[in-house]
C-alpha cells in the first residue's frame, strides 16, 4: 500500500527506482503533482546510479521535472550540458515520425535512436531511462489506435536495446467517457501500470460505495474481479483493476459507484493533506 509515510517502501516505488532493462511502465495521472513525484523518483534514482535519462514531454512538464530534480539535489543545467540528461519536446519529436496521423515505424526508430545517441558521460555498463508523453498527446487528441501503435513500436525498440521506459496518460479513472476498448489495447503493451495517485486512498474510496450499492454481494464481486481481470497480463494495482472491471462488467452500477468513489477519494486526499486519518471515511 502507498501512503505518505510508507511510499518509498511500496513495491510500485521500488519498481520505479529499480526498473529492469526492457521494462515498460505506464501511469494514469490526474494532476501534475502526482506525475512529477513519480517521474522525479524514476529519473533521480537512475542518475544516482550512473545512468542517463531522456525525457520526452511537454515544455510545461519538462520545467516541473527540472524543478523536482533540483529539489532532489541535482543540478539540471549541468546534467543537460553533459548529456546525461536530455530534454525533448514531445510534440516536436512526435512530428518527426507521424505521417497522415499514423506513426511511421522506420522514422520512429531513426528519431529515437538519434535522441538516445546524444547521451554522453555514461559509466561503462550503465544504462538509460526514458520517459515519454508522446502517446499521451495522441490519446488526448483521441488518436487511440495511433497511441497503441506507438506503444508497440516502443516495445519493438525495447526488445533490441537496454533501457527502460516510463510513459504517462492524462486519464481520469473516474471519468464517464473513458474508451475502455482503446484503453485495454494500450494497457496490454505495458509490463506494469504504476499508480500515479495514492493507491491506498483509491482502495478505501472504492470499498465504501461498492458496499453501499452492491450490498452483501460486494465481496463476491471483488473476488470475481480478482480472478478475471486484468486478462492482458499487465501488472496493476488492485484498485485500478477494480475500476476497470466495474466499467467493463457492471456498467449499470459503475457510474454511481465511481461518482461516490471520486467524492470519497477527494475527502481522503484532503484529510491526508491536513494531517488527518486518511483511512477513515
Short mmCIF file of C-alpha atoms in Angstrom, two decimals:
data_model
loop_
_atom_site.label_atom_id
_atom_site.label_comp_id
_atom_site.label_asym_id
_atom_site.label_seq_id
_atom_site.Cartn_x
_atom_site.Cartn_y
_atom_site.Cartn_z
CA UNK A 1 0.00 0.00 0.00
CA UNK A 2 1.07 3.55 -0.69
CA UNK A 3 0.84 6.39 1.75
CA UNK A 4 2.90 9.44 2.57
CA UNK A 5 4.96 7.72 5.22
CA UNK A 6 5.46 4.38 3.51
CA UNK A 7 5.50 5.36 -0.12
CA UNK A 8 9.26 4.88 -0.57
CA UNK A 9 8.89 1.27 0.58
CA UNK A 10 5.99 0.41 -1.70
CA UNK A 11 6.58 -2.16 -4.45
CA UNK A 12 5.47 0.41 -7.03
CA UNK A 13 8.02 2.96 -5.87
CA UNK A 14 10.72 0.29 -5.76
CA UNK A 15 9.82 -0.68 -9.33
CA UNK A 16 10.23 2.92 -10.47
CA UNK A 17 13.53 3.26 -8.66
CA UNK A 18 14.93 -0.09 -9.82
CA UNK A 19 13.32 -0.88 -13.19
CA UNK A 20 14.50 -3.88 -15.15
CA UNK A 21 16.00 -3.41 -18.57
CA UNK A 22 13.23 -3.59 -21.14
CA UNK A 23 10.57 -2.71 -18.56
CA UNK A 24 7.70 -0.68 -19.98
CA UNK A 25 5.56 1.14 -17.42
CA UNK A 26 2.52 3.36 -17.79
CA UNK A 27 0.86 5.68 -15.34
CA UNK A 28 -2.57 7.26 -15.47
CA UNK A 29 -2.44 10.60 -13.69
CA UNK A 30 -4.95 13.27 -12.80
CA UNK A 31 -2.65 16.01 -11.51
CA UNK A 32 0.82 17.28 -12.39
CA UNK A 33 1.87 16.83 -8.76
CA UNK A 34 1.23 13.10 -8.87
CA UNK A 35 3.07 12.79 -12.17
CA UNK A 36 6.08 14.88 -11.13
CA UNK A 37 6.67 12.87 -7.97
CA UNK A 38 6.79 9.53 -9.80
CA UNK A 39 8.87 10.75 -12.73
CA UNK A 40 11.24 12.51 -10.35
CA UNK A 41 11.90 9.28 -8.44
CA UNK A 42 12.34 7.28 -11.64
CA UNK A 43 14.87 9.71 -13.13
CA UNK A 44 16.68 10.59 -9.90
CA UNK A 45 17.47 7.01 -8.95
CA UNK A 46 18.86 6.36 -12.41
CA UNK A 47 21.10 9.41 -12.26
CA UNK A 48 22.35 8.42 -8.82
CA UNK A 49 23.29 5.03 -10.23
CA UNK A 50 25.29 6.48 -13.11
CA UNK A 51 22.60 6.09 -15.76
CA UNK A 52 21.42 8.68 -18.26
CA UNK A 53 17.85 9.83 -18.73
CA UNK A 54 15.85 11.01 -21.73
CA UNK A 55 12.59 12.87 -21.05
CA UNK A 56 10.24 13.49 -23.97
CA UNK A 57 7.50 15.69 -22.56
CA UNK A 58 5.59 18.94 -22.90
CA UNK A 59 7.57 22.12 -22.11
CA UNK A 60 5.39 22.65 -19.03
CA UNK A 61 6.18 19.21 -17.66
CA UNK A 62 9.88 19.47 -18.50
CA UNK A 63 10.01 22.59 -16.36
CA UNK A 64 8.25 20.82 -13.50
CA UNK A 65 10.61 17.84 -13.77
CA UNK A 66 13.60 20.17 -13.76
CA UNK A 67 12.38 21.81 -10.54
CA UNK A 68 11.69 18.42 -8.97
CA UNK A 69 15.20 17.18 -9.76
CA UNK A 70 16.58 20.39 -8.28
CA UNK A 71 14.71 19.74 -5.04
CA UNK A 72 16.19 16.24 -5.02
CA UNK A 73 19.70 17.68 -5.14
CA UNK A 74 20.54 17.61 -8.85
CA UNK A 75 21.90 20.47 -10.94
CA UNK A 76 19.71 20.12 -14.00
CA UNK A 77 21.63 22.62 -16.20
CA UNK A 78 24.90 20.74 -15.61
CA UNK A 79 23.29 17.40 -16.38
CA UNK A 80 21.76 18.77 -19.58
CA UNK A 81 25.09 20.24 -20.64
CA UNK A 82 26.90 16.95 -20.00
CA UNK A 83 24.39 14.89 -21.99
CA UNK A 84 23.46 12.65 -19.06
CA UNK A 85 20.04 14.27 -19.05
CA UNK A 86 18.22 15.01 -22.29
CA UNK A 87 15.02 17.03 -22.60
CA UNK A 88 12.95 16.76 -25.80
CA UNK A 89 9.70 18.46 -26.70
CA UNK A 90 7.05 15.75 -27.08
CA UNK A 91 5.02 17.43 -29.82
CA UNK A 92 8.11 18.30 -31.85
CA UNK A 93 9.54 14.80 -31.54
CA UNK A 94 6.20 13.28 -32.46
CA UNK A 95 6.00 15.37 -35.64
CA UNK A 96 9.23 13.84 -36.92
CA UNK A 97 7.72 10.41 -37.44
CA UNK A 98 3.95 10.90 -37.71
CA UNK A 99 2.68 10.57 -41.26
CA UNK A 100 -1.03 11.04 -42.01
CA UNK A 101 -1.86 10.72 -38.31
CA UNK A 102 -0.04 7.42 -38.02
CA UNK A 103 3.44 6.62 -36.60
CA UNK A 104 5.91 5.54 -39.30
CA UNK A 105 7.98 2.65 -37.90
CA UNK A 106 11.25 3.49 -39.67
CA UNK A 107 11.06 7.20 -38.89
CA UNK A 108 10.20 6.47 -35.27
CA UNK A 109 13.20 4.23 -34.76
CA UNK A 110 15.53 6.67 -36.51
CA UNK A 111 14.19 9.56 -34.42
CA UNK A 112 14.50 7.81 -31.06
CA UNK A 113 17.92 6.36 -31.85
CA UNK A 114 19.11 9.84 -32.78
CA UNK A 115 17.91 11.17 -29.43
CA UNK A 116 19.40 8.30 -27.44
CA UNK A 117 22.67 8.59 -29.37
CA UNK A 118 23.21 12.07 -27.92
CA UNK A 119 23.71 10.79 -24.38
CA UNK A 120 27.21 11.25 -23.02
CA UNK A 121 29.15 10.77 -19.83
CA UNK A 122 27.78 7.31 -19.06
CA UNK A 123 29.83 5.00 -16.91
CA UNK A 124 30.73 1.74 -18.73
CA UNK A 125 27.99 -0.84 -18.45
CA UNK A 126 25.37 1.62 -17.24
CA UNK A 127 22.09 2.16 -18.98
CA UNK A 128 19.38 4.59 -19.83
CA UNK A 129 15.96 5.51 -18.50
CA UNK A 130 13.42 7.01 -20.88
CA UNK A 131 10.20 8.82 -20.10
CA UNK A 132 7.71 9.80 -22.79
CA UNK A 133 4.45 11.68 -23.23
CA UNK A 134 4.04 11.35 -26.99
CA UNK A 135 1.49 8.57 -26.51
CA UNK A 136 -0.33 10.82 -24.07
CA UNK A 137 -0.58 13.54 -26.70
CA UNK A 138 -2.07 11.08 -29.18
CA UNK A 139 -4.54 9.86 -26.56
CA UNK A 140 -5.62 13.36 -25.63
CA UNK A 141 -6.39 14.11 -29.28
CA UNK A 142 -8.39 10.86 -29.42
CA UNK A 143 -5.94 9.14 -31.76
CA UNK A 144 -6.32 5.96 -29.73
CA UNK A 145 -5.19 3.45 -32.35
CA UNK A 146 -2.12 5.55 -33.13
CA UNK A 147 -1.23 5.64 -29.42
CA UNK A 148 -1.45 1.84 -29.18
CA UNK A 149 0.67 1.51 -32.32
CA UNK A 150 3.31 3.84 -30.92
CA UNK A 151 3.47 1.75 -27.75
CA UNK A 152 4.07 -1.33 -29.93
CA UNK A 153 6.92 0.46 -31.70
CA UNK A 154 8.46 1.34 -28.36
CA UNK A 155 8.26 -2.33 -27.37
CA UNK A 156 10.00 -3.35 -30.57
CA UNK A 157 12.83 -0.94 -29.79
CA UNK A 158 12.98 -2.03 -26.15
CA UNK A 159 13.47 -5.59 -27.33
CA UNK A 160 16.60 -4.56 -29.21
CA UNK A 161 18.06 -2.12 -26.67
CA UNK A 162 18.99 -1.86 -23.00
CA UNK A 163 16.77 0.76 -21.43
CA UNK A 164 13.52 1.07 -19.52
CA UNK A 165 10.53 3.20 -20.50
CA UNK A 166 8.02 5.05 -18.37
CA UNK A 167 5.12 6.78 -20.13
CA UNK A 168 2.11 8.72 -18.93
CA UNK A 169 -1.51 9.38 -19.86
CA UNK A 170 -3.64 12.21 -18.52
CA UNK A 171 -6.63 9.96 -17.81
CA UNK A 172 -9.27 10.35 -15.12
CA UNK A 173 -10.15 6.83 -14.00
CA UNK A 174 -13.41 8.18 -12.54
CA UNK A 175 -14.39 9.89 -15.81
CA UNK A 176 -17.58 8.97 -17.64
CA UNK A 177 -16.23 8.97 -21.20
CA UNK A 178 -13.32 6.55 -20.86
CA UNK A 179 -12.96 4.48 -24.09
CA UNK A 180 -12.45 1.10 -22.49
CA UNK A 181 -11.58 -0.96 -25.55
CA UNK A 182 -8.92 1.54 -26.60
CA UNK A 183 -7.53 1.70 -23.08
CA UNK A 184 -7.25 -2.09 -22.96
CA UNK A 185 -5.29 -2.04 -26.23
CA UNK A 186 -2.87 0.47 -24.74
CA UNK A 187 -2.51 -1.24 -21.35
CA UNK A 188 -1.67 -4.63 -22.86
CA UNK A 189 1.50 -3.14 -24.37
CA UNK A 190 2.94 -2.47 -20.90
CA UNK A 191 4.52 -4.71 -18.31
CA UNK A 192 3.17 -2.62 -15.39
CA UNK A 193 0.62 0.09 -14.69
CA UNK A 194 2.06 2.36 -11.99
CA UNK A 195 -0.39 4.14 -9.66
CA UNK A 196 0.10 7.88 -10.03
CA UNK A 197 -2.33 8.55 -7.20
CA UNK A 198 -2.26 7.11 -3.72
CA UNK A 199 -3.28 3.51 -4.22
CA UNK A 200 -4.46 3.21 -0.62
CA UNK A 201 -6.68 6.25 -0.98
CA UNK A 202 -8.29 4.77 -4.07
CA UNK A 203 -8.71 1.36 -2.42
CA UNK A 204 -10.58 2.80 0.54
CA UNK A 205 -12.60 5.18 -1.62
CA UNK A 206 -13.83 2.27 -3.74
CA UNK A 207 -14.70 -0.08 -0.92
CA UNK A 208 -17.42 2.01 0.72
CA UNK A 209 -19.58 2.76 -2.37
CA UNK A 210 -19.29 -0.86 -3.51
CA UNK A 211 -20.65 -1.95 -0.14
CA UNK A 212 -23.35 0.73 -0.24
CA UNK A 213 -24.58 -0.06 -3.75
CA UNK A 214 -23.90 -3.79 -4.13
CA UNK A 215 -24.70 -4.71 -0.55
CA UNK A 216 -23.89 -8.27 0.60
CA UNK A 217 -22.69 -9.18 -2.91
CA UNK A 218 -19.80 -6.71 -2.91
CA UNK A 219 -17.26 -9.19 -1.53
CA UNK A 220 -18.26 -11.79 -4.12
CA UNK A 221 -17.82 -9.25 -6.91
CA UNK A 222 -14.40 -8.32 -5.59
CA UNK A 223 -13.35 -11.97 -5.65
CA UNK A 224 -14.71 -12.37 -9.16
CA UNK A 225 -12.81 -9.28 -10.27
CA UNK A 226 -9.58 -10.69 -8.84
CA UNK A 227 -9.99 -13.92 -10.76
CA UNK A 228 -10.82 -12.38 -14.13
CA UNK A 229 -9.10 -9.01 -14.55
CA UNK A 230 -6.78 -7.97 -15.99
CA UNK A 231 -6.57 -10.53 -18.77
CA UNK A 232 -3.83 -8.63 -20.63
CA UNK A 233 -1.04 -9.76 -18.29
CA UNK A 234 -0.26 -6.17 -17.29
CA UNK A 235 0.55 -5.94 -13.59
CA UNK A 236 -1.53 -3.20 -11.99
CA UNK A 237 -2.81 -2.11 -8.57
CA UNK A 238 -5.93 -3.92 -7.35
CA UNK A 239 -7.79 -0.63 -7.04
CA UNK A 240 -7.21 0.32 -10.68
CA UNK A 241 -8.10 -3.19 -11.84
CA UNK A 242 -11.33 -2.96 -9.85
CA UNK A 243 -12.29 0.33 -11.53
CA UNK A 244 -11.68 -1.11 -15.00
CA UNK A 245 -13.51 -4.34 -14.16
CA UNK A 246 -16.55 -2.42 -12.91
CA UNK A 247 -16.66 -0.40 -16.11
CA UNK A 248 -16.40 -3.50 -18.29
CA UNK A 249 -18.68 -5.89 -16.41
CA UNK A 250 -21.09 -3.76 -14.37
CA UNK A 251 -21.73 -0.60 -16.39
CA UNK A 252 -25.17 -0.11 -14.84
CA UNK A 253 -23.64 0.23 -11.36
CA UNK A 254 -20.22 1.57 -12.28
CA UNK A 255 -21.27 5.18 -12.86
CA UNK A 256 -22.81 5.63 -9.41
CA UNK A 257 -20.04 3.67 -7.66
CA UNK A 258 -17.34 5.77 -9.31
CA UNK A 259 -19.16 9.04 -8.68
CA UNK A 260 -19.27 8.26 -4.97
CA UNK A 261 -15.69 6.95 -5.09
CA UNK A 262 -14.45 10.24 -6.51
CA UNK A 263 -16.10 12.09 -3.62
CA UNK A 264 -14.59 9.77 -1.02
CA UNK A 265 -11.22 9.85 -2.77
CA UNK A 266 -11.08 13.66 -2.63
CA UNK A 267 -12.02 13.51 1.07
CA UNK A 268 -9.17 11.07 1.64
CA UNK A 269 -6.65 13.35 -0.04
CA UNK A 270 -7.92 16.37 1.88
CA UNK A 271 -7.72 14.52 5.21
CA UNK A 272 -4.20 13.38 4.38
CA UNK A 273 -3.12 16.89 3.37
CA UNK A 274 -4.27 18.40 6.69
CA UNK A 275 -2.79 15.55 8.72
CA UNK A 276 -5.98 13.68 9.45
CA UNK A 277 -6.64 9.97 9.38
CA UNK A 278 -6.58 9.22 5.67
CA UNK A 279 -8.00 5.73 6.06
CA UNK A 280 -11.25 6.71 7.77
CA UNK A 281 -14.33 7.78 5.89
#
